[in-house]
Amino acid sequence: MTDDSAAARAAAEEESAFSHPPVGPDATAAYGDHPDQLIDFYAPRGEGGPAPVVVVLHGGAWRAPHDRRHVSPFAAFLAGRGFAVASVEYRRGAGESGDGDPVAGRWPDTFDDVSAALDVLPELARQHLPAADPRRMVLTGHSAGGHLALWAAARHVLPADSPWRTDRPAPLRGVVALAPIADLAVADKLDVCGGAVRQLLGGDEEFAGRQPYADPALLLPTGIATVLVQGRDDVDVPQAVAESYAEAAAKAGEVVGLTLLADAGHFPLIDPAADACAVVAEEIAQLAW
């Protein structure tokens, strides 16, 4: 596939994923005072016993223009598959960089928010998703949200002086990370999302010092079942990023699943109209049920 045809395909996949109208949640709850500290809840469709909870962390390169609304069709798709869904909003970059692009992430706010949301989510789920079983929780995220999902599952192995460290693993059945920015060093070298990784950590002066607190590839092993789902044709977050994380996990003595999808790029993983989205739901179900 030529560069031009790959770019055209990626653009078509993105257009398809963003063509679905936002789907309103069944309930929304705040986990803090900031307007972005919100969780949308989607009740499971269909009959049956208490449903597993799937926690969704949206992507968008940790940048402000992209919020949880663009993954609301994906959240509704999972609810239609019988899952209870909690879609987490968090603070993203504010302002513009020197080249006029939105800044990626806020330090430490982005990490503060994901930590706070996950800490209170089981109780909020009990309040707003009566058909849910928070004891069966799977964490998923797409792209930058995939990074945050892997990071959130590794808080118990953060450096001892980290404000986000926990004294035990999160109560998760597992993590399904979708095209995740899973290895910050590799993603930075590949200039994933136009320098977003370096911006997330505060730029050149802060990158090395903050990386041990933010890079999932350095926070292994977690002891939590983890699967990465990656399109082979992804030009936004190349396959090499996921492979590097899986290799780091193996060196740490942990087996991480890596599902590579042929004929799929970055956005079909969250596009309810794409076959890849059904594969994602099956990967989640294998951990959740």
Coordinates of C-alpha atoms in Angstrom, one line a residue, residues 89-270:
E89 CA -13.9 12.4 31.1
Y90 CA -10.6 13.9 32.3
R91 CA -8.7 17.1 31.9
R92 CA -6.7 17.4 28.8
G93 CA -4.3 19.9 27.4
A94 CA -5.2 23.6 27.5
G95 CA -3.9 26.3 25.1
E96 CA -1.7 26.0 22.1
S97 CA 1.9 24.9 21.5
G98 CA 4.3 27.0 19.6
D99 CA 3.2 25.7 16.2
G100 CA -0.5 26.5 17.0
D101 CA -1.6 23.0 17.7
P102 CA -3.5 22.2 21.0
V103 CA -1.2 21.1 23.8
A104 CA -1.4 17.5 24.8
G105 CA -2.2 16.7 28.4
R106 CA -1.9 18.5 31.7
W107 CA 0.7 17.6 34.3
P108 CA -0.4 16.4 36.8
D109 CA -4.1 17.1 36.2
T110 CA -4.6 14.4 33.6
F111 CA -3.2 11.7 35.9
D112 CA -4.9 13.2 39.0
D113 CA -8.3 12.8 37.2
V114 CA -7.8 9.3 36.0
S115 CA -6.7 8.2 39.5
A116 CA -9.6 9.9 41.2
A117 CA -12.2 8.6 38.8
L118 CA -11.0 5.0 39.1
D119 CA -10.9 5.3 42.9
V120 CA -14.5 6.3 43.2
L121 CA -15.9 4.4 40.2
P122 CA -17.0 1.2 42.0
E123 CA -19.2 3.2 44.3
L124 CA -20.6 5.5 41.6
A125 CA -21.4 2.5 39.5
R126 CA -23.4 1.0 42.3
Q127 CA -25.4 4.2 42.5
H128 CA -26.0 4.8 38.8
L129 CA -25.8 1.3 37.3
P130 CA -28.1 -0.9 39.4
A131 CA -27.8 -3.7 36.9
A132 CA -24.0 -3.7 37.1
D133 CA -21.5 -5.8 39.1
P134 CA -18.5 -3.6 39.9
R135 CA -16.6 -6.6 41.2
R136 CA -16.2 -7.6 37.5
M137 CA -14.6 -4.6 36.0
V138 CA -12.6 -4.3 32.8
L139 CA -10.6 -1.2 31.8
T140 CA -10.4 -0.2 28.2
G141 CA -9.1 2.8 26.3
H142 CA -8.3 3.9 22.8
S143 CA -5.0 5.5 21.7
A144 CA -4.1 8.1 24.4
G145 CA -6.9 6.5 26.5
G146 CA -5.2 3.1 26.0
H147 CA -2.1 4.6 27.5
L148 CA -4.1 5.9 30.5
A149 CA -5.8 2.5 30.9
L150 CA -2.4 0.7 31.0
W151 CA -1.1 3.3 33.4
A152 CA -4.1 3.2 35.7
A153 CA -3.7 -0.6 36.0
A154 CA -0.1 -0.2 37.0
R155 CA -0.5 2.4 39.9
H156 CA 0.6 -0.2 42.4
V157 CA 4.0 -0.4 40.7
L158 CA 4.6 3.3 40.4
P159 CA 7.7 4.7 42.1
A160 CA 7.3 4.9 45.9
D161 CA 7.2 8.7 45.9
S162 CA 4.4 8.9 43.3
P163 CA 1.2 10.6 44.5
W164 CA -0.8 8.2 42.4
R165 CA 0.7 5.0 43.8
T166 CA -1.7 2.5 45.5
D167 CA -0.7 -0.2 48.0
R168 CA -2.4 -3.0 46.0
P169 CA -3.5 -3.8 42.4
A170 CA -6.7 -2.2 41.2
P171 CA -9.7 -4.6 41.4
L172 CA -9.8 -5.3 37.7
R173 CA -10.6 -8.4 35.7
G174 CA -8.3 -7.1 33.1
V175 CA -7.3 -4.4 30.6
V176 CA -8.0 -4.2 26.9
A177 CA -6.0 -1.4 25.4
L178 CA -6.9 -0.4 21.9
A179 CA -4.1 1.0 19.7
P180 CA -2.5 2.3 22.9
I181 CA 0.3 4.7 23.2
A182 CA 1.8 2.0 25.4
D183 CA 5.5 2.8 25.2
L184 CA 6.2 6.5 25.6
A185 CA 9.8 6.4 24.5
V186 CA 9.1 4.5 21.3
A187 CA 6.0 6.7 20.6
D188 CA 8.1 9.8 21.2
K189 CA 10.8 8.6 18.7
L190 CA 8.1 8.0 16.1
D191 CA 6.6 11.4 16.8
V192 CA 3.2 9.9 17.4
C193 CA 0.3 12.4 17.3
G194 CA 2.7 15.3 16.4
G195 CA 4.8 15.4 19.6
A196 CA 2.0 14.7 21.9
V197 CA 4.0 12.4 24.2
R198 CA 6.6 15.0 24.9
Q199 CA 4.0 17.6 25.6
L200 CA 2.1 15.3 27.9
L201 CA 5.2 15.1 30.2
G202 CA 5.9 18.8 30.0
G203 CA 8.5 19.1 27.2
D204 CA 12.2 18.4 26.8
E205 CA 13.2 19.6 30.3
E206 CA 10.7 17.3 32.1
F207 CA 10.5 14.3 29.9
A208 CA 13.2 12.1 31.4
G209 CA 12.3 12.9 35.0
R210 CA 8.6 12.3 34.6
Q211 CA 8.8 9.2 32.3
P212 CA 9.1 6.7 35.2
Y213 CA 5.9 8.0 36.6
A214 CA 3.9 8.0 33.4
D215 CA 5.2 5.3 31.0
P216 CA 3.4 2.0 31.1
A217 CA 6.3 0.2 29.5
L218 CA 8.4 1.0 32.6
L219 CA 5.6 -0.1 35.0
L220 CA 5.8 -3.9 34.7
P221 CA 4.8 -6.5 35.6
T222 CA 1.4 -5.5 36.8
G223 CA -0.1 -9.0 37.5
I224 CA -3.3 -7.9 35.8
A225 CA -4.5 -9.7 32.7
T226 CA -3.8 -7.4 29.7
V227 CA -4.6 -7.6 26.0
L228 CA -3.6 -5.1 23.3
V229 CA -5.7 -4.8 20.2
Q230 CA -3.9 -3.2 17.3
G231 CA -4.7 -2.6 13.6
R232 CA -1.8 -3.7 11.4
D233 CA -2.5 -0.7 9.1
D234 CA -2.5 1.9 11.9
V235 CA -0.6 5.0 10.7
D236 CA -1.6 7.1 13.8
V237 CA -0.1 4.8 16.5
P238 CA 2.0 2.3 14.6
Q239 CA 2.1 -1.4 15.5
A240 CA 5.7 -1.0 16.8
V241 CA 4.5 0.9 19.9
A242 CA 2.3 -2.0 21.0
E243 CA 4.9 -4.6 20.2
S244 CA 7.5 -2.7 22.2
Y245 CA 5.2 -2.8 25.3
A246 CA 4.5 -6.5 24.8
E247 CA 8.3 -7.1 24.6
A248 CA 8.9 -5.1 27.8
A249 CA 6.2 -7.1 29.5
A250 CA 7.8 -10.4 28.4
K251 CA 11.2 -9.3 29.7
A252 CA 9.5 -8.5 33.1
G253 CA 8.1 -12.0 33.2
E254 CA 4.5 -11.1 32.2
V255 CA 2.6 -12.4 29.2
V256 CA 0.6 -9.7 27.5
G257 CA -1.8 -10.6 24.7
L258 CA -1.4 -8.8 21.4
T259 CA -4.2 -9.2 18.9
L260 CA -3.2 -7.8 15.5
L261 CA -6.1 -7.1 13.1
A262 CA -5.4 -7.3 9.3
D263 CA -7.0 -4.6 7.1
A264 CA -7.6 -2.3 10.0
G265 CA -6.1 1.0 11.0
H266 CA -6.6 3.3 14.1
F267 CA -10.3 4.1 14.3
P268 CA -12.2 0.9 13.4
L269 CA -11.5 -0.4 16.9
I270 CA -14.0 2.1 18.2

